[in-house]
Amino acid sequence: MKSFAKYILPAATVLVAMGISSCSSDLDIDPIDPNQKFEQNITPEELMNKCYANFAKGGQGDADDNTDFTANDGGTTGFVRQVFNCENLTTDEAICAWGDNGISGWNSTMPEASNPMLTMLYNRMEVGIAYCNQYINNFGSYNPAMTAEARFLRAYEYWVMLDVFGNPPFTTAISNATPQQISRKDLFAWLVNELKDIEPTLNDPAPKTDSQEGYGRVDKAADWQFLARLYLNSEVYTGVQKYDSARIYAKKVIDSPYKLYTTAKNGWSAYQQLFMGDNGSNGSSVEALFPLIQNGSTTRSYGCTRFLINGSTNNSEMMNPDGKSVGTNSDDQWSGNRARPQLIEKFFDNTDVTKDLHAYQMPAAAGDDRAIFEANGRKITNDNQKTFTDGYAVCKWNNWRADGGQRSDDKFVDTDYFLMRSAESYLILAEADARLNGGRTTAEGTKAIDALLNRANDKKLVKASYNLDDICDEWSREFYWEGLRRPTLIRFGRFGGNSDYTWSWKGGVLSGRNVDSHYNLFPLPQDDLNANRNLKQNPGY
C-alpha cells in the first residue's frame, strides 16, 4: 500500500465542509465557507495526507505559507507546539520566557477562556476532525485500512479535546448543523468503542524506518496503546477505574514487534537517538508507534520539532558527545522554553553537582542517559520568567545525526516527532500493576520499569519494587516535554486541587502554590462559546 504520511499535499486546495461549530469570523480557517463543494479531483491518498499532515504541518504550503488558519502563522498553529504549551508548560517541567499570546497563563497553570494559544489548540483539533470526517464521508469505502486510520486520527484529536476541555462539541458528520456538546463520560465511551471497532482493520504491527513504505502510518499497536492510555485515565475521565484493561492493552504493545530501542551509536545514547535528526533511520523508530515526519527540505514546520529544538536553545549549548560542537545543528535559536528546577531534581539528589555542566556531560553526572540539560551559563531557578538563562536548557531534541551525516537544510530540521512510542506502554503497565496491588508493583510491573532504567543506564533508581511516587517521577524522567505530564499529574492528584506538590510559578508565584481543582479542565474558548449556543462552559470559568 502507498505511504500517505509524507505530507506531499495536492496542488489543488482541499475544500472541506467543516462541520464544526465556530463561525468563520471566529476561526479564520481557509477555506472557511462550509457550503463550498468538496473538490472532486482530490484523490483519497491526497486527503489522507491532509488528515495526517494536520499533526505535523501548519497548512498546505511551506512553513508559513497557506496555513489552515489565515489569521495565524505556521508556528503558533502547530499541533505539537500547542500540545507542549498545554500539557508541559503548565507543569513542573517547563517555563517560557516569551510574554506574548497568553504564555503567562500557561506559565502559571491558569489559562483563561480568551487565551489565544488555548484557542489555537482547540481550532487545530476541530479542523483535523473535519478533515477526517470529510475523508470518511467521501472515501470511506475506498480502502478499509485507510478508513480505519482516518478514524484513528479523528479519535486522537477527540482524545485531546476530551483530556483538555472535557466536554467539547461533537460530530462525525459533514453538515452545516451546529454540533451538540458531548459529556466527557460519553466521549470516553465513544473513543473506546471506536478504537475497538477499527482494530481488526488496521494494518498489523510492523515498525518501519523512513525509507520504508508506510512509515508514519498508525497500525494495530498504536490502537492498543491508545486504548491502554484511555483506560489508565478512565477514573479521571469517568469516575470508574479500568486498570485491568489498561494493563492488558499495554502488554499487547510490549509483546508486539515494537520494542525499546537500546543501541548506542558514535557516543549518542539509545535514548538520545529517539530525538535526533536521523531518528527515522538510525534504528530508534522501532519504538515509534506514530511518528510525525519532519524533513528540512520537503516537510517543514515552525510548530513541530523545530519549535522544540530552536525554541529551547540560544546556540551556546553543547549536546554533541564530541565535546566541541556547539548548538543543535539547526540555525536561528529562539531562547524561549527551559526547565523548571523540579524537572532537574527528578535526576539529581544534589543539584549543586550540575553547575556549569554542558548537556553532553549531564547524563554521566546524573547516572541517567535521559538527563539532557545544559547548565553552563545558567542558574537552575526560574527567578525571572522572561530571562531565558533562569533555568537549565533542555537539549532532548536536536538536529544532529548519529551516523555523522549532514542535515538536509540550513534552517529547518529533519527530526521526526514520535507522538506515540512504545515506552509509554511499559509505564502504563507498571502504573496499572501498582494501582491494582496496593500501590506497589509486582514482578511484572517492576520488570517494565527496569527495562526503561536499563535502557537509560540508570542503576541508582533500580528497586525490588516501585511505589506510585516512584512511577509518577519516572513518567517525567522518561517523557518530559512529550505532552504527557499534565494528565499524569492530574491522575496522581498533583495538578489542581489540594496537594502538597507545587513547582516554581505554579499559581503565579515563584515559590508555587495550589490552584483550584477546576483547572484540571481548561476552559472552552470564548470564541466558540459565542458561536455555538449549544455549549456550556466548564465550571469555574
Coordinates of C-alpha atoms in Angstrom, one line a residue:
M1 CA 0.0 0.0 0.0
K2 CA 1.0 3.6 -0.5
S3 CA 2.8 5.6 2.1
F4 CA 0.5 8.5 2.9
A5 CA 2.4 10.3 5.7
K6 CA 5.0 12.1 3.6
Y7 CA 2.6 15.0 3.5
I8 CA 3.0 15.7 -0.2
L9 CA -0.2 17.6 -0.4
P10 CA -2.3 18.1 -3.6
A11 CA -1.7 21.2 -5.6
A12 CA -5.4 22.0 -5.6
T13 CA -6.9 23.5 -2.4
V14 CA -8.7 20.9 -0.2
L15 CA -12.2 22.3 0.1
V16 CA -13.7 20.8 3.2
A17 CA -17.2 21.1 4.5
M18 CA -16.0 21.8 8.0
G19 CA -18.9 20.6 10.2
I20 CA -17.5 22.5 13.1
S21 CA -19.1 24.9 15.5
S22 CA -17.2 28.1 15.2
C23 CA -18.4 30.7 12.7
S24 CA -15.9 31.8 10.1
S25 CA -15.0 35.2 11.6
D26 CA -14.0 33.5 14.9
L27 CA -11.9 30.7 13.4
D28 CA -10.3 32.3 10.4
I29 CA -9.9 29.0 8.6
D30 CA -9.0 28.9 4.9
P31 CA -11.3 27.7 3.3
I32 CA -13.9 29.0 5.8
D33 CA -17.2 28.5 3.9
P34 CA -18.8 25.2 5.0
N35 CA -21.1 25.3 2.0
Q36 CA -18.2 25.0 -0.5
K37 CA -18.4 21.9 -2.6
F38 CA -15.7 19.3 -2.0
E39 CA -13.1 19.4 -4.7
Q40 CA -13.8 16.2 -6.7
N41 CA -10.3 15.9 -8.2
I42 CA -8.8 15.3 -4.8
T43 CA -7.7 11.7 -4.5
P44 CA -8.2 9.6 -1.4
E45 CA -4.4 9.5 -0.9
E46 CA -4.2 13.2 -1.0
L47 CA -6.9 13.8 1.5
M48 CA -5.4 11.1 3.7
N49 CA -2.2 13.1 3.6
K50 CA -4.1 16.1 4.8
C51 CA -5.5 14.1 7.8
Y52 CA -2.0 13.1 8.8
A53 CA -0.5 16.5 8.0
N54 CA -2.8 18.2 10.5
F55 CA -0.5 16.8 13.2
A56 CA 2.8 17.9 11.6
K57 CA 2.3 21.0 9.5
G58 CA 0.6 24.3 9.6
G59 CA -1.2 24.0 6.3
Q60 CA -0.9 23.4 2.6
G61 CA 2.3 25.2 1.8
D62 CA 5.7 25.8 3.3
A63 CA 6.2 26.5 7.0
D64 CA 4.5 29.9 6.9
D65 CA 2.6 29.8 3.6
N66 CA -1.0 28.9 3.0
T67 CA -1.7 27.8 6.6
D68 CA -5.1 26.3 7.6
F69 CA -5.7 29.4 9.8
T70 CA -5.3 32.5 7.8
A71 CA -5.0 34.9 10.7
N72 CA -2.1 32.9 12.3
D73 CA 1.3 31.9 11.3
G74 CA 2.5 28.4 10.7
G75 CA 4.3 28.2 14.0
T76 CA 1.6 29.1 16.5
T77 CA -0.9 26.9 14.7
G78 CA 1.2 23.8 15.1
F79 CA -0.2 20.8 16.9
V80 CA 3.0 19.8 18.7
R81 CA 3.6 23.4 19.8
Q82 CA 0.2 23.8 21.3
V83 CA 0.2 20.4 23.0
F84 CA 3.5 21.4 24.6
N85 CA 2.1 24.7 25.8
C86 CA -1.0 23.0 27.3
E87 CA 0.5 19.7 28.6
N88 CA 4.0 20.7 29.6
L89 CA 4.3 24.5 30.0
T90 CA 1.5 24.3 32.7
T91 CA 3.5 21.8 34.8
D92 CA 6.7 21.2 36.7
E93 CA 8.7 20.5 33.6
A94 CA 8.8 23.7 31.5
I95 CA 8.6 27.5 31.6
C96 CA 8.8 30.1 28.8
A97 CA 10.5 33.4 28.5
W98 CA 8.1 34.8 25.9
G99 CA 5.3 37.0 27.2
D100 CA 3.0 37.2 24.2
N101 CA 0.0 35.2 23.1
G102 CA -1.1 34.3 26.6
I103 CA 2.1 32.5 27.6
S104 CA 1.9 33.9 31.1
G105 CA -1.3 32.0 31.6
W106 CA 0.4 28.7 30.7
N107 CA 3.4 29.5 32.9
S108 CA 1.1 30.0 35.9
T109 CA -1.1 26.9 35.2
M110 CA -4.1 29.1 34.8
P111 CA -5.1 29.9 31.2
E112 CA -8.4 31.7 30.7
A113 CA -11.1 31.2 28.0
S114 CA -9.6 34.1 25.9
N115 CA -6.1 32.6 25.8
P116 CA -5.1 32.7 22.1
M117 CA -2.8 29.6 22.3
L118 CA -5.6 27.6 24.0
T119 CA -7.9 28.6 21.2
M120 CA -5.3 27.5 18.6
L121 CA -5.1 24.0 20.1
Y122 CA -8.9 23.8 20.1
N123 CA -9.1 25.0 16.5
R124 CA -6.4 22.7 15.3
M125 CA -8.2 19.7 16.7
E126 CA -11.6 20.8 15.2
V127 CA -10.2 21.3 11.8
G128 CA -8.4 18.0 11.9
I129 CA -11.6 16.3 12.9
A130 CA -13.3 17.9 10.0
Y131 CA -10.6 16.6 7.5
C132 CA -11.1 13.1 8.9
N133 CA -14.9 13.4 8.7
Q134 CA -14.5 14.6 5.1
Y135 CA -12.3 11.6 4.2
I136 CA -14.7 9.1 5.9
N137 CA -17.7 10.7 4.2
N138 CA -16.2 10.8 0.7
F139 CA -13.8 7.9 0.6
G140 CA -15.0 5.6 3.4
S141 CA -15.5 2.7 1.1
Y142 CA -12.2 3.2 -0.9
N143 CA -9.9 1.2 1.3
P144 CA -10.7 -0.4 4.7
A145 CA -7.3 0.2 6.3
M146 CA -7.2 3.8 5.2
T147 CA -10.6 4.4 6.6
A148 CA -9.6 2.8 9.9
E149 CA -6.6 5.2 10.0
A150 CA -8.8 8.2 9.4
R151 CA -11.0 7.1 12.3
F152 CA -7.9 6.6 14.5
L153 CA -6.7 10.1 13.7
R154 CA -10.1 11.6 14.4
A155 CA -10.2 9.7 17.7
Y156 CA -6.8 11.0 18.7
E157 CA -8.0 14.6 18.1
Y158 CA -11.1 13.9 20.1
W159 CA -9.0 12.5 22.9
V160 CA -7.1 15.8 23.1
M161 CA -10.4 17.6 23.3
L162 CA -11.6 15.1 26.0
D163 CA -8.4 15.4 28.0
V164 CA -8.0 19.2 27.8
F165 CA -11.6 20.5 27.5
G166 CA -13.6 17.7 28.8
N167 CA -17.0 18.3 27.2
P168 CA -16.4 19.5 23.6
P169 CA -18.7 19.8 20.6
F170 CA -19.0 16.5 18.8
T171 CA -19.9 15.5 15.3
T172 CA -18.9 12.7 12.9
A173 CA -21.0 14.2 10.1
I174 CA -20.3 16.7 7.3
S175 CA -23.1 19.1 7.9
N176 CA -24.0 22.8 8.4
A177 CA -25.8 21.8 11.6
T178 CA -24.3 23.3 14.8
P179 CA -22.8 20.4 16.8
Q180 CA -24.1 19.4 20.2
Q181 CA -21.9 19.2 23.2
I182 CA -20.9 15.7 24.4
S183 CA -20.2 14.8 28.0
R184 CA -16.7 13.6 29.0
K185 CA -18.1 10.2 30.0
D186 CA -19.9 9.7 26.7
L187 CA -16.9 10.8 24.7
F188 CA -14.7 8.4 26.6
A189 CA -17.2 5.6 25.8
W190 CA -17.3 6.6 22.1
L191 CA -13.5 6.6 21.9
V192 CA -13.2 3.1 23.4
N193 CA -15.8 1.7 21.1
E194 CA -14.3 3.4 18.0
L195 CA -10.8 2.1 18.7
K196 CA -12.1 -1.4 19.3
D197 CA -14.1 -1.3 16.2
I198 CA -11.2 -0.3 13.9
E199 CA -8.6 -2.6 15.4
P200 CA -9.2 -5.6 13.1
T201 CA -9.0 -3.4 10.0
L202 CA -5.8 -1.5 10.8
N203 CA -2.5 -2.9 9.5
D204 CA -0.7 -5.5 11.6
P205 CA 2.1 -4.1 13.9
A206 CA 5.3 -3.5 12.0
P207 CA 8.0 -1.0 12.9
K208 CA 9.4 0.8 9.9
T209 CA 12.2 3.2 9.0
D210 CA 11.7 6.4 7.0
S211 CA 12.9 4.6 3.8
Q212 CA 10.2 2.0 4.0
E213 CA 6.7 2.3 2.6
G214 CA 4.1 3.1 5.3
Y215 CA 6.4 4.9 7.7
G216 CA 4.4 7.4 9.6
R217 CA 1.1 5.5 9.4
V218 CA -0.6 4.0 12.5
D219 CA -1.3 0.3 12.9
K220 CA -2.8 -2.0 15.5
A221 CA -0.1 -1.4 18.0
A222 CA -0.9 2.4 18.1
D223 CA -4.5 1.4 18.6
W224 CA -3.6 -0.8 21.6
Q225 CA -1.5 1.8 23.2
F226 CA -4.2 4.4 22.7
L227 CA -6.7 2.1 24.4
A228 CA -4.2 1.5 27.2
R229 CA -3.8 5.3 27.7
L230 CA -7.6 5.8 27.8
Y231 CA -8.1 3.0 30.3
L232 CA -5.3 4.3 32.5
N233 CA -7.1 7.6 32.8
S234 CA -10.6 6.2 33.0
E235 CA -11.1 7.2 36.6
V236 CA -10.2 10.8 35.8
Y237 CA -12.5 10.9 32.7
T238 CA -15.4 8.8 34.0
G239 CA -15.0 8.2 37.7
V240 CA -14.6 4.4 37.1
Q241 CA -11.2 2.6 37.3
K242 CA -10.2 0.4 34.4
Y243 CA -6.6 -0.5 35.3
D244 CA -7.1 -4.2 34.4
S245 CA -7.9 -3.2 30.8
A246 CA -5.0 -0.7 30.7
R247 CA -2.6 -3.5 31.7
I248 CA -4.0 -5.9 29.1
Y249 CA -3.6 -3.5 26.2
A250 CA -0.2 -2.2 27.4
K251 CA 1.1 -5.8 27.4
K252 CA -0.1 -6.3 23.9
V253 CA 2.2 -3.4 22.8
I254 CA 5.1 -4.7 24.8
D255 CA 4.6 -8.2 23.2
S256 CA 4.4 -6.7 19.7
P257 CA 7.2 -6.2 17.2
Y258 CA 7.7 -2.6 18.6
K259 CA 10.5 -2.7 21.2
L260 CA 12.5 -0.3 23.3
Y261 CA 15.5 0.9 21.2
T262 CA 18.7 0.1 23.1
T263 CA 21.7 0.6 20.8
A264 CA 24.2 3.4 21.4
K265 CA 26.0 4.8 18.3
N266 CA 29.0 7.0 18.0
G267 CA 28.7 8.4 21.5
W268 CA 25.0 9.0 21.3
S269 CA 22.9 7.0 23.8
A270 CA 20.0 4.9 22.6
Y271 CA 17.6 7.3 24.4
Q272 CA 19.1 10.4 22.7
Q273 CA 18.7 8.9 19.2
L274 CA 15.0 8.9 19.6
F275 CA 15.1 12.7 19.3
M276 CA 17.8 13.3 16.6
G277 CA 17.8 14.4 13.0
D278 CA 18.1 10.8 11.8
N279 CA 15.7 9.2 14.2
G280 CA 13.7 7.8 11.2
S281 CA 16.7 5.8 10.0
N282 CA 19.1 5.3 13.0
G283 CA 17.1 2.3 14.3
S284 CA 15.2 4.1 17.1
S285 CA 11.9 4.1 15.0
V286 CA 11.5 0.5 16.2
E287 CA 9.9 2.4 19.2
A288 CA 7.8 4.8 17.1
L289 CA 4.1 3.8 17.0
F290 CA 3.1 7.2 15.5
P291 CA 5.9 9.3 14.1
L292 CA 5.2 12.8 12.7
I293 CA 7.6 13.2 9.8
Q294 CA 9.8 16.3 9.5
N295 CA 12.2 16.9 6.7
G296 CA 14.2 20.1 6.3
S297 CA 13.9 20.1 2.6
T298 CA 10.3 18.8 2.0
T299 CA 8.3 18.8 5.2
R300 CA 8.9 22.0 7.1
S301 CA 7.2 23.5 10.1
Y302 CA 7.8 26.0 12.8
G303 CA 5.3 24.2 15.1
C304 CA 6.7 20.7 15.4
T305 CA 10.3 19.6 16.3
R306 CA 11.8 22.8 15.1
F307 CA 9.8 24.5 17.9
L308 CA 11.2 22.1 20.4
I309 CA 14.7 22.4 19.2
N310 CA 15.0 26.1 18.4
G311 CA 12.5 27.3 21.0
S312 CA 14.6 25.8 23.8
T313 CA 18.1 26.9 22.9
N314 CA 20.3 30.0 22.3
N315 CA 23.2 28.4 20.4
S316 CA 25.5 28.1 23.4
E317 CA 24.5 24.6 24.3
M318 CA 26.9 21.7 23.8
M319 CA 25.0 18.4 23.5
N320 CA 27.1 16.7 20.9
P321 CA 29.2 13.9 22.6
D322 CA 32.3 15.1 20.7
G323 CA 32.6 17.8 23.4
K324 CA 33.3 20.6 21.0
S325 CA 30.4 21.1 18.6
V326 CA 28.2 23.9 19.8
G327 CA 24.4 24.2 19.2
T328 CA 21.7 21.9 17.9
N329 CA 22.8 21.7 14.2
S330 CA 19.9 23.9 13.4
D331 CA 20.1 27.7 12.9
D332 CA 18.0 30.5 14.4
Q333 CA 17.7 29.7 18.1
W334 CA 14.7 31.4 19.8
S335 CA 15.6 31.4 23.6
G336 CA 12.2 30.6 25.0
N337 CA 11.4 27.4 26.8
R338 CA 13.6 25.9 29.5
A339 CA 13.3 23.6 32.5
R340 CA 11.8 24.3 35.9
P341 CA 14.0 23.2 38.7
Q342 CA 11.6 20.4 39.7
L343 CA 12.4 18.6 36.5
I344 CA 16.2 18.7 37.1
E345 CA 15.6 17.5 40.7
K346 CA 14.0 14.3 39.3
F347 CA 17.5 13.3 38.2
F348 CA 19.7 14.7 41.0
D349 CA 19.7 14.4 44.7
N350 CA 22.1 17.3 44.9
T351 CA 21.7 19.8 42.1
D352 CA 24.9 21.6 43.1
V353 CA 26.8 19.0 41.1
T354 CA 25.2 20.2 37.9
K355 CA 26.6 23.7 37.9
D356 CA 28.4 24.7 34.7
L357 CA 27.9 21.3 33.1
H358 CA 27.2 21.1 29.4
A359 CA 24.4 18.9 28.1
Y360 CA 26.8 16.2 26.8
Q361 CA 28.3 15.9 30.4
M362 CA 25.0 15.9 32.3
P363 CA 23.9 12.3 31.7
A364 CA 27.1 10.9 33.2
A365 CA 26.7 13.2 36.2
A366 CA 23.1 12.1 36.7
G367 CA 23.9 8.4 36.0
D368 CA 20.9 8.5 33.6
D369 CA 21.1 9.0 29.8
R370 CA 17.9 10.9 29.9
A371 CA 19.2 13.9 31.8
I372 CA 20.0 16.0 28.7
F373 CA 20.2 19.5 30.1
E374 CA 22.6 22.5 29.7
A375 CA 23.7 24.2 32.9
N376 CA 26.7 26.2 31.7
G377 CA 26.0 29.9 32.0
R378 CA 22.6 29.3 33.6
K379 CA 21.1 29.0 37.0
I380 CA 18.7 26.3 38.0
T381 CA 16.0 28.6 39.4
N382 CA 13.4 30.5 37.3
D383 CA 13.6 33.7 39.3
N384 CA 12.6 35.8 36.3
Q385 CA 10.2 34.2 33.9
K386 CA 11.4 36.3 31.0
T387 CA 15.1 35.6 31.4
F388 CA 15.9 32.5 29.3
T389 CA 19.0 31.6 31.3
D390 CA 17.0 31.5 34.5
G391 CA 16.6 27.7 34.2
Y392 CA 18.6 25.0 32.5
A393 CA 18.2 24.5 28.8
V394 CA 16.5 21.2 27.7
C395 CA 18.6 19.6 24.9
K396 CA 16.5 16.5 24.4
W397 CA 15.8 17.3 20.8
N398 CA 18.4 18.2 18.3
N399 CA 19.2 18.0 14.5
W400 CA 22.4 16.1 14.8
R401 CA 22.7 12.7 13.1
A402 CA 24.0 9.6 14.9
D403 CA 25.6 8.5 11.7
G404 CA 27.5 11.7 11.4
G405 CA 25.7 12.8 8.2
Q406 CA 24.7 16.2 7.1
R407 CA 21.4 17.9 7.7
S408 CA 19.1 18.4 4.7
D409 CA 18.5 22.1 5.1
D410 CA 20.3 25.0 6.8
K411 CA 17.2 26.2 8.6
F412 CA 14.6 23.5 9.0
V413 CA 15.1 20.2 10.9
D414 CA 14.9 16.6 9.9
T415 CA 13.9 15.3 13.4
D416 CA 10.7 13.4 13.4
Y417 CA 8.4 13.7 16.4
F418 CA 7.4 10.3 17.9
L419 CA 3.9 11.3 19.0
M420 CA 3.4 7.8 20.4
R421 CA 6.2 5.5 21.3
S422 CA 6.2 2.0 22.9
A423 CA 7.9 3.1 26.1
E424 CA 4.6 4.5 27.2
S425 CA 3.1 1.1 27.4
Y426 CA 5.9 0.0 29.8
L427 CA 4.9 2.8 32.2
I428 CA 1.2 2.2 31.7
L429 CA 1.6 -1.5 32.6
A430 CA 3.7 -0.6 35.7
E431 CA 1.3 2.0 37.0
A432 CA -1.8 -0.1 36.4
D433 CA 0.0 -3.0 38.1
A434 CA 0.8 -0.9 41.2
R435 CA -2.7 0.5 41.4
L436 CA -4.1 -3.0 41.3
N437 CA -1.7 -4.2 44.0
G438 CA -1.8 -1.8 46.9
G439 CA 0.3 0.9 45.5
R440 CA 3.4 -1.2 44.6
T441 CA 4.5 -3.1 41.5
T442 CA 4.5 -6.8 41.3
A443 CA 7.2 -8.6 39.4
E444 CA 5.5 -7.8 36.1
G445 CA 5.4 -4.0 36.8
T446 CA 8.9 -4.0 38.2
K447 CA 10.2 -5.6 35.1
A448 CA 8.6 -3.0 32.9
I449 CA 10.2 -0.1 34.8
D450 CA 13.6 -1.9 35.0
A451 CA 13.5 -2.1 31.2
L452 CA 13.3 1.7 31.0
L453 CA 16.0 2.2 33.6
N454 CA 18.3 -0.3 31.9
R455 CA 17.9 1.5 28.6
A456 CA 18.8 4.7 30.4
N457 CA 21.8 3.1 32.1
D458 CA 20.4 4.1 35.4
K459 CA 21.4 1.8 38.3
K460 CA 20.7 4.1 41.2
L461 CA 16.9 4.1 40.8
V462 CA 16.5 0.3 40.5
K463 CA 14.5 -1.2 43.3
A464 CA 12.9 -4.5 44.2
S465 CA 9.5 -2.9 43.5
Y466 CA 8.3 0.6 42.8
N467 CA 5.6 2.7 44.5
L468 CA 3.3 5.2 42.9
D469 CA 5.6 8.1 43.8
D470 CA 8.4 6.4 42.0
I471 CA 6.2 5.8 39.0
C472 CA 5.0 9.4 38.8
D473 CA 8.6 10.6 38.8
E474 CA 9.5 8.0 36.2
W475 CA 6.8 9.3 33.9
S476 CA 8.6 12.6 34.0
R477 CA 12.1 11.2 33.5
E478 CA 11.1 9.2 30.5
F479 CA 8.6 11.5 28.9
Y480 CA 9.5 15.1 29.9
W481 CA 8.4 17.6 27.2
E482 CA 6.4 14.9 25.3
G483 CA 2.9 16.1 26.0
L484 CA 2.0 13.6 28.8
R485 CA 2.9 15.5 32.0
R486 CA -0.3 17.4 32.8
P487 CA -2.6 14.3 32.5
T488 CA -0.1 12.4 34.6
L489 CA -0.1 15.0 37.4
I490 CA -3.9 15.1 37.4
R491 CA -4.1 11.3 37.6
F492 CA -1.8 11.4 40.6
G493 CA -3.7 14.2 42.3
R494 CA -0.9 16.7 41.9
F495 CA -2.2 19.3 39.5
G496 CA -5.3 21.3 40.5
G497 CA -6.8 21.0 44.0
N498 CA -5.3 20.4 47.4
S499 CA -1.9 18.9 47.0
D500 CA 1.4 19.1 48.8
Y501 CA 3.1 19.1 45.3
T502 CA 3.9 22.5 43.8
W503 CA 6.5 23.9 41.4
S504 CA 8.0 27.3 40.6
W505 CA 5.4 29.8 39.4
K506 CA 2.5 27.4 39.8
G507 CA -0.4 29.6 40.6
G508 CA 1.6 32.7 39.5
V509 CA 4.0 32.9 42.4
L510 CA 7.7 32.0 42.3
S511 CA 7.5 29.6 45.3
G512 CA 4.5 27.9 43.8
R513 CA 1.0 27.4 45.3
N514 CA -2.0 25.2 44.9
V515 CA -4.5 26.1 42.2
D516 CA -8.2 25.3 42.3
S517 CA -9.3 21.9 41.1
H518 CA -11.4 23.4 38.3
Y519 CA -8.0 23.9 36.5
N520 CA -7.9 20.1 35.9
L521 CA -10.1 21.0 33.0
F522 CA -9.3 24.0 30.8
P523 CA -12.0 26.3 29.5
L524 CA -13.7 26.1 26.2
P525 CA -12.5 29.0 24.1
Q526 CA -14.7 32.1 24.4
D527 CA -14.9 32.4 20.6
D528 CA -16.6 29.0 20.3
L529 CA -19.0 29.7 23.2
N530 CA -20.1 32.8 21.4
A531 CA -20.5 30.9 18.1
N532 CA -22.2 27.8 19.4
R533 CA -25.1 28.3 21.9
N534 CA -25.2 24.5 22.4
L535 CA -22.0 24.8 24.5
K536 CA -21.8 25.2 28.3
Q537 CA -18.6 26.5 29.8
N538 CA -16.7 24.2 32.2
P539 CA -17.2 25.1 35.9
G540 CA -15.1 27.8 37.4
Y541 CA -14.5 29.9 34.3

